[in-house]
Coordinates of C-alpha atoms in Angstrom, one line a residue:
X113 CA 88.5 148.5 221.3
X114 CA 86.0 149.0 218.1
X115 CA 84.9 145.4 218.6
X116 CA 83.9 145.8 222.2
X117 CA 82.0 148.7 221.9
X118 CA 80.4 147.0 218.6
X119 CA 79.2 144.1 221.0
X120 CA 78.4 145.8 223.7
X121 CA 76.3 148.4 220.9
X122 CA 74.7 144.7 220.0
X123 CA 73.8 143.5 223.5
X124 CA 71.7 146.4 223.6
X125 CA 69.9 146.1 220.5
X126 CA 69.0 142.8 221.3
X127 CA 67.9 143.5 225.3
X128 CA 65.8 146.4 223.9
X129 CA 64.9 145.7 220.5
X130 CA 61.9 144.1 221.1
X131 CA 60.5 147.5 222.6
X132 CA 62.1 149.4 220.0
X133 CA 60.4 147.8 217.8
X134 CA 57.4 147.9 219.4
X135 CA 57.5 151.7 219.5
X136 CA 58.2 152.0 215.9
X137 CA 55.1 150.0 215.4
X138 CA 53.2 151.8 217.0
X139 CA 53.9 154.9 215.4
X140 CA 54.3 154.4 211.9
X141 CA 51.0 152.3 212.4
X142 CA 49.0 154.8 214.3
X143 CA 46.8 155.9 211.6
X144 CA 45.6 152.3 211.2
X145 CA 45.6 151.8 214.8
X146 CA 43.3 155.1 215.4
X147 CA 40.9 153.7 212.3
X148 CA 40.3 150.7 214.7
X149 CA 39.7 152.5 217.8
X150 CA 37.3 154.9 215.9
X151 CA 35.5 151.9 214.4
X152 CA 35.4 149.9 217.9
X153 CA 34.6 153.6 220.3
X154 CA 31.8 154.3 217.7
X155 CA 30.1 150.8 216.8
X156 CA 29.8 150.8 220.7
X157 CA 28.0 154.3 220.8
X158 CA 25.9 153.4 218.3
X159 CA 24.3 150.0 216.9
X160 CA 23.6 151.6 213.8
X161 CA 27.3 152.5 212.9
X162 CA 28.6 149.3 212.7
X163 CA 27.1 147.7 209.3
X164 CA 27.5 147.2 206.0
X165 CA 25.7 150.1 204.4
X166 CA 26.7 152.5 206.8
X167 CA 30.8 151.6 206.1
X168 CA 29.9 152.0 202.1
X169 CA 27.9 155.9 203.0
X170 CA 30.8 156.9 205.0
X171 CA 33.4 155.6 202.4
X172 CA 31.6 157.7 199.2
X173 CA 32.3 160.4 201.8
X174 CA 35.4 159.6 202.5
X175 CA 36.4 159.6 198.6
X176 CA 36.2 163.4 198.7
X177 CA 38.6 163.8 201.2
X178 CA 40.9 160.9 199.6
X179 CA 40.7 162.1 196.2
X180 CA 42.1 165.7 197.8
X181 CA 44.5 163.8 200.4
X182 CA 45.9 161.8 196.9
X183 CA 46.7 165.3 195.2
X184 CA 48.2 167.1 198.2
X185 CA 50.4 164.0 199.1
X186 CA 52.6 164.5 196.2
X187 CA 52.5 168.1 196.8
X188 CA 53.9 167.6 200.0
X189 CA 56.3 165.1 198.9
X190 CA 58.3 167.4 197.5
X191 CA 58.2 170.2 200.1
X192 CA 55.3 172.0 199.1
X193 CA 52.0 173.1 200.3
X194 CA 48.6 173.4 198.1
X195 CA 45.8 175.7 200.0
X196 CA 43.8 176.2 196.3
X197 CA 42.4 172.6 196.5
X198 CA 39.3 173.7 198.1
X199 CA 38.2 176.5 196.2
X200 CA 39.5 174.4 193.1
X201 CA 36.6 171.9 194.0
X202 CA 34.2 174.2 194.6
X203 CA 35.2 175.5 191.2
X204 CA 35.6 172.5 189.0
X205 CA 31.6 171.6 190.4
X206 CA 30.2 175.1 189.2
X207 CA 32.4 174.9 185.9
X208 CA 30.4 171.1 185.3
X209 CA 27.4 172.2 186.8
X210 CA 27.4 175.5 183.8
X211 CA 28.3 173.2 180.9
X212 CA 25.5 170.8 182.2
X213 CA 23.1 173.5 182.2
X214 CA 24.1 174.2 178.6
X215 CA 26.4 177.0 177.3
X216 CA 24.3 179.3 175.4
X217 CA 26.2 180.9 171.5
X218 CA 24.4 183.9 171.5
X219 CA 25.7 184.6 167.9
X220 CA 24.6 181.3 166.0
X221 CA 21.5 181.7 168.6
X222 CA 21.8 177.9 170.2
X223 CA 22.7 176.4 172.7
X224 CA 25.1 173.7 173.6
X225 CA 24.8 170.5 175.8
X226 CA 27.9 168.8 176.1
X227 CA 27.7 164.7 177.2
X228 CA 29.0 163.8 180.3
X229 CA 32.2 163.0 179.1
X230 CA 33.2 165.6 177.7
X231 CA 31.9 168.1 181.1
X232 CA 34.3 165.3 182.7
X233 CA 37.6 166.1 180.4
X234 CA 37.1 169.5 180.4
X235 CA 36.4 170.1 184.2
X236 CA 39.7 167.9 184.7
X237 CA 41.6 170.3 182.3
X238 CA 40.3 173.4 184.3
X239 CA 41.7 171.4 187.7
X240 CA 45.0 171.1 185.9
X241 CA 45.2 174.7 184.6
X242 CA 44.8 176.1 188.1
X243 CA 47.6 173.3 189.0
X244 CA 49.5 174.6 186.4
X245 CA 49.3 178.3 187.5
X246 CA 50.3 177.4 190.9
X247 CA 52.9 175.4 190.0
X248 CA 54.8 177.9 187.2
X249 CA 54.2 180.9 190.3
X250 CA 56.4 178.4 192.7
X251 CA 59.0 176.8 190.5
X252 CA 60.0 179.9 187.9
X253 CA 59.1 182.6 189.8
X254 CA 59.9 181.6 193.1
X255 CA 57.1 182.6 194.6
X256 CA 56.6 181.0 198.1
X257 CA 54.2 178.1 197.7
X258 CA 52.4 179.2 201.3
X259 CA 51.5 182.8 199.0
X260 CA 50.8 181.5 195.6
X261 CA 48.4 178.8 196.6
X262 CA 46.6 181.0 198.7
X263 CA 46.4 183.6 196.0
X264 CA 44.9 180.5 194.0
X265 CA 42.5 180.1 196.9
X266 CA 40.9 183.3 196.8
X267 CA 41.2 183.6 192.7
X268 CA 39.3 180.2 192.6
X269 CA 36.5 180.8 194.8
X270 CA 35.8 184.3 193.4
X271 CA 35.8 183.1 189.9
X272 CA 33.5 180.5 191.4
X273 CA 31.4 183.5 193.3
X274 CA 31.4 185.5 189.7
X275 CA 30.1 182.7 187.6
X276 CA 27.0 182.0 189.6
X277 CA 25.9 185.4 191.2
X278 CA 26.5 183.7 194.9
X279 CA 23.2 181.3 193.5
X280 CA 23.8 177.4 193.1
X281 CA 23.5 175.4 189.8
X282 CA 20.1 172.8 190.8
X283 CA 19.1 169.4 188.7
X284 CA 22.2 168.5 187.7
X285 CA 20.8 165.0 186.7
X286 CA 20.7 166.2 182.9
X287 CA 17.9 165.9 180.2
X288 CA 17.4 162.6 177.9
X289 CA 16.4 164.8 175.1
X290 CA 19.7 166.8 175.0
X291 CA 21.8 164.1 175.4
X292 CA 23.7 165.1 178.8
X293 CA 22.6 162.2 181.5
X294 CA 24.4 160.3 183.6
X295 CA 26.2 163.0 185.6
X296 CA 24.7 161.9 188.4
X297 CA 26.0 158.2 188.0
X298 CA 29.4 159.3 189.5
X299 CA 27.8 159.9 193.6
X300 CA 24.8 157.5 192.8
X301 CA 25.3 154.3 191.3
X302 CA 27.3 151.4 192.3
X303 CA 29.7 148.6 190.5
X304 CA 29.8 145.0 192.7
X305 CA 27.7 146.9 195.2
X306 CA 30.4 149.4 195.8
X307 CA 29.8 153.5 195.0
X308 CA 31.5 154.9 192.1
X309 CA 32.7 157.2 194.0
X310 CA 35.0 155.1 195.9
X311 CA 36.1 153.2 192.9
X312 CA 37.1 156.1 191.8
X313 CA 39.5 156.7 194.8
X314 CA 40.7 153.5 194.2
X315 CA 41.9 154.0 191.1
X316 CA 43.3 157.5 191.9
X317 CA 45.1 155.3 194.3
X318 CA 46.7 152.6 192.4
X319 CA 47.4 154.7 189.7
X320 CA 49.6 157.3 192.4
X321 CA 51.4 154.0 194.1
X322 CA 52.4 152.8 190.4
X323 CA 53.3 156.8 189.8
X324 CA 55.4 156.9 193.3
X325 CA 56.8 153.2 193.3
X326 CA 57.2 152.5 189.4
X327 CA 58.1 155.5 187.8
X328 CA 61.4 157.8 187.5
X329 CA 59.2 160.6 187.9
X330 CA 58.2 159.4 191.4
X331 CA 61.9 159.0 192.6
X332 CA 62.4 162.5 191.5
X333 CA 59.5 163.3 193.6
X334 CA 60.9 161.7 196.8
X335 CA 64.6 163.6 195.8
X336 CA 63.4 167.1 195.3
X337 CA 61.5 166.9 199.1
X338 CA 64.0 165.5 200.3
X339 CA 67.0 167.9 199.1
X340 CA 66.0 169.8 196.0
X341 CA 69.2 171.2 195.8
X342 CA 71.1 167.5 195.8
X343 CA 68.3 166.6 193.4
X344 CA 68.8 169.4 190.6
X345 CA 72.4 168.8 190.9
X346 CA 71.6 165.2 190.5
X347 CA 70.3 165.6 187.1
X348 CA 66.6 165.8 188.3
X349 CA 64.4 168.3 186.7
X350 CA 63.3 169.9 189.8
X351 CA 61.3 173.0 188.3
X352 CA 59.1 170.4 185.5
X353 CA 58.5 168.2 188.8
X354 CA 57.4 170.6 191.3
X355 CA 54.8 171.9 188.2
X356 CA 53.5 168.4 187.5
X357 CA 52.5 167.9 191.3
X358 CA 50.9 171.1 191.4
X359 CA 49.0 170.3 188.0
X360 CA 48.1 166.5 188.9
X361 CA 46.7 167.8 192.6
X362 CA 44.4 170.3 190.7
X363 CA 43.0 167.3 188.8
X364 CA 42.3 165.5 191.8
X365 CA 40.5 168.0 193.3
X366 CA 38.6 169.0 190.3
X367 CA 37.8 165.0 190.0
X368 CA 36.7 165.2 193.9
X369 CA 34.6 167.7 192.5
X370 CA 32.9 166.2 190.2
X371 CA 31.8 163.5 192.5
X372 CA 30.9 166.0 195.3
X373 CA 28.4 167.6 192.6
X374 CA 27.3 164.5 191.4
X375 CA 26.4 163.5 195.0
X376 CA 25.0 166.5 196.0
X377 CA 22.8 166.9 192.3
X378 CA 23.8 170.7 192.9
X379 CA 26.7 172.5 192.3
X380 CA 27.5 175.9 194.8
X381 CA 30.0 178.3 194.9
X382 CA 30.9 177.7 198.8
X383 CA 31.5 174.2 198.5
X384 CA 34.5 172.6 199.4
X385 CA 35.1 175.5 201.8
X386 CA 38.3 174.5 204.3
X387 CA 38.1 171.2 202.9
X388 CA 42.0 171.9 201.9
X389 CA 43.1 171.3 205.7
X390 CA 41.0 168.2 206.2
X391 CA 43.4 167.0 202.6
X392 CA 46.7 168.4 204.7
X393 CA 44.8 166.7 207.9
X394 CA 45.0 163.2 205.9
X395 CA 48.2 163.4 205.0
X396 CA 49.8 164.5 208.2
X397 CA 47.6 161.7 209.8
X398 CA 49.0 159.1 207.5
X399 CA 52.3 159.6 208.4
X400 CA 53.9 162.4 205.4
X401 CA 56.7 165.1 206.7
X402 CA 55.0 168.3 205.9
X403 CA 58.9 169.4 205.1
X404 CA 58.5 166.7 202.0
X405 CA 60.6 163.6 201.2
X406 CA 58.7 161.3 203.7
X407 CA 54.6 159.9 203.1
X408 CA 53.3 157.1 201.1
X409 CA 49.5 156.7 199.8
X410 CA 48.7 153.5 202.0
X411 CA 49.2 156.0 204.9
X412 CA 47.4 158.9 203.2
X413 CA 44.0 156.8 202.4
X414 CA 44.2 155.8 206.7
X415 CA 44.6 159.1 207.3
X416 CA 41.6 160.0 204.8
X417 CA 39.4 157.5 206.6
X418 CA 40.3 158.3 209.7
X419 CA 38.9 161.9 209.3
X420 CA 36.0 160.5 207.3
X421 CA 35.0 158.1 210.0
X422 CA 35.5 160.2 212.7
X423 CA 33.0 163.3 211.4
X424 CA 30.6 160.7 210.2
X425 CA 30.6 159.1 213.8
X426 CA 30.3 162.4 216.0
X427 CA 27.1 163.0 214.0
X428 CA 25.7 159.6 213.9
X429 CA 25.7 159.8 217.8
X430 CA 24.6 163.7 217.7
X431 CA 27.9 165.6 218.6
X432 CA 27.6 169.5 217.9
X433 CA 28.9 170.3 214.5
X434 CA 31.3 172.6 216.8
X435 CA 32.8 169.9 218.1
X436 CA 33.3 168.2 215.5
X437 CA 35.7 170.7 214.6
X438 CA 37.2 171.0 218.0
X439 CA 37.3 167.0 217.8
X440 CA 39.2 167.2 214.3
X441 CA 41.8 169.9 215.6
X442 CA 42.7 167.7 218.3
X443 CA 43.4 164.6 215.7
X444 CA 45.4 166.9 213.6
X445 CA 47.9 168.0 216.7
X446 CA 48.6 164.9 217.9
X447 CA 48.9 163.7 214.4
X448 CA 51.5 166.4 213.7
X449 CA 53.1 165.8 217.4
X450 CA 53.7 162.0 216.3
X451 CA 55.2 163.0 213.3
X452 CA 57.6 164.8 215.3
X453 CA 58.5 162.6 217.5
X454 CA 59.0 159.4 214.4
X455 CA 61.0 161.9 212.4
X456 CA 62.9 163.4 215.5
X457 CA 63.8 159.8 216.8
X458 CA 65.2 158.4 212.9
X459 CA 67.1 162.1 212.9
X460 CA 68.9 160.9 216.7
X461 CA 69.4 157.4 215.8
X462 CA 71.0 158.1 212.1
X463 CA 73.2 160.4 214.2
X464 CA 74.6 157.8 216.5
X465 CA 75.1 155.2 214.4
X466 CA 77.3 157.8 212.1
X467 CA 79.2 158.8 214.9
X468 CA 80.1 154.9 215.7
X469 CA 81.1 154.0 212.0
X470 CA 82.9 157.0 211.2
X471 CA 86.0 158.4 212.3
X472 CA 86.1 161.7 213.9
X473 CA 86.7 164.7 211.6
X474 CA 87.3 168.1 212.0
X475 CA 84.6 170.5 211.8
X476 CA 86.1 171.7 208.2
X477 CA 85.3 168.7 206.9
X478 CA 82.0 167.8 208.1
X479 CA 80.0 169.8 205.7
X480 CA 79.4 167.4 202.3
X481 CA 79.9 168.5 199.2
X482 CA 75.7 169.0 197.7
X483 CA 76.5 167.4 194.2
X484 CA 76.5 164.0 195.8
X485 CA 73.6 162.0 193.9
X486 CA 72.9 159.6 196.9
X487 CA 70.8 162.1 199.1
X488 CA 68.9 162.2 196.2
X489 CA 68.6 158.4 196.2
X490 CA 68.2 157.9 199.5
X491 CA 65.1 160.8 200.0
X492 CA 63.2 158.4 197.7
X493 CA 63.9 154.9 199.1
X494 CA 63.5 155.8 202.9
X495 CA 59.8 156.0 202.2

């Protein structure tokens, strides 16, 4: 009787697999598909959009909302949420633009210029401190990471607001006298005819695939979204993980940042404001369960451009900055309806196929004991 039902099972895999697969396609492709009906819709709109230069402009914008995207993925990956990456920008660009405008020793009556490198290091250590914060507020004192982070939001932005009087830091470009030029190489110059900025992204991206796909710390991070419980009974340091996400995001923002400021030669308090749902917005786009466990980079950097290209295009043809926002709202619900429907279908079809290979059970029986190590294993090798 099992063997009948097992052929007849594989009679309609292979009558319907092709649109099954087809399906699956198209939605765990969708962010890649909507980058190509953005490109096609808006090169038609406009003959100035499709070109060279214009795809380089758009992709040193997109490297802001990448860089961000990047650090909220592996927040999300394990279950969490990160609203501070925003305000942490804005901060991390008015923290560089102070130490570029020289910190003044009142006591030895001098005043400091730091190089470029060194307003780099510590501006990324300030992005990791606020990282830190967050993450020791969600792992050890359990504070929900919805409430920290917005805590951090708020803290950031009025630290930011306090440091500058509500006024923005000008001339960022530095002085060859004192020693602190070149800030303004990071949104400016080019390498093979490529910004800096996007290299930048680049190698924030390669260095999180190596981090996700090569690492034991990235198969924690696919464990503890996908059941922390499982995970931390698996041996995985749960608590040390869910810091370390929190930490690297905060250096990703504070490195987006740095570039926003180096574009923009100015560094303001206000900037960067809401930028932390377009990073969500990318990552949901790209294909990441907000509930964690699920989301990989490729994904994330589609979903980046695919808000990037699509704000750059509404004003390239002259849409309402209004819009724009009602336009982006729109991506992100049907975005976060896909998701739903991916996640829902893989939920129905795992179901099925256990209740063909299994033997019924009693209900007693059907809860599983949480010390099994493979949910752990298999949170981190579904994605």
């Amino acid at each position: 009787m099992s063997d009948v039902s097992q052929d007849n099972g594989n009679g309609r895999g292979k009558l319907f697999g092709g649109d099954f697969d087809i399906k699956r396609i198209l939605l765990e492709g969708r962010a890649f598909f909507a980058l190509i009906a953005i490109i096609v819709i808006f090169s038609l709109l406009s003959p100035v959009y499709f070109s060279t230069s214009n795809f380089l402009t758009m992709s040193s914008h997109v490297a802001i909302f990448g860089l961000l995207s990047l650090g909220m993925l592996l927040v999300i990956l394990t279950g969490g949420i990160d609203l501070s990456v925003g305000s942490t920008l804005g901060l991390a660009g008015v923290f560089a633009g102070f130490l570029m405008q020289g910190v003044s020793f009142e006591i030895l009556g001098v005043v400091f210029y730091p190089p470029v490198w060194v307003v780099v290091i510590l501006t990324c250590g300030l992005g990791a401190l606020v990282g830190a914060i967050n993450g020791v507020l969600i792992a050890y004192f359990k504070v929900p990471a919805f409430v920290a982070t917005l805590g951090l939001l708020y803290v950031a932005r009025g630290v930011a607001l306090l440091m500058t009087d509500g006024l923005t830091y000008n001339n960022l470009g530095g002085s060859p006298e004192l020693g602190n030029t070149g800030f303004d190489w990071l949104g400016f110059n080019r390498l093979f005819g490529i910004p800096v900025g996007v290299l930048i992204l680049a190698a924030v991206a390669i260095a999180c695939i190596l981090l996700l796909a090569r690492t034991p710390f990235g198969r924690w991070v696919y464990s503890t979204g996908g059941n922390a419980r499982a995970a931390e009974l698996s041996g995985v340091p749960v608590k040390r993980v869910q810091v370390l996400v929190y930490v690297l995001s905060g250096i990703c923002a504070a490195i987006a940042g740095l570039v926003l400021s180096s574009q923009l030669t100015s560094a303001g308090p206000t900037a960067g404001t809401t930028y932390e749902l377009t990073a969500i917005a990318g990552v949901v786009i790209g294909g990441a369960a907000l509930t964690g466990g699920r989301g990989n980079v490729r994904g994330t950097l589609l979903g980046a451009f695919v808000i990037g290209f699509l704000s750059d295009g509404l004003v390239i043809i002259g849409v309402s900055s209004y819009w724009q926002t009602v336009f982006t709202g729109a991506v992100i619900i049907l975005a976060v309806l896909l998701n739903s429907i991916q996640y829902s279908g893989r939920k129905k079809q795992k179901a099925s196929s256990d209740g063909e290979t299994t033997s019924p059970q009693p209900d007693s029986a059907t809860e599983r004991s949480p010390a099994s190590g493979s949910t752990a294993g298999k949170a981190g090798t579904q994605s």
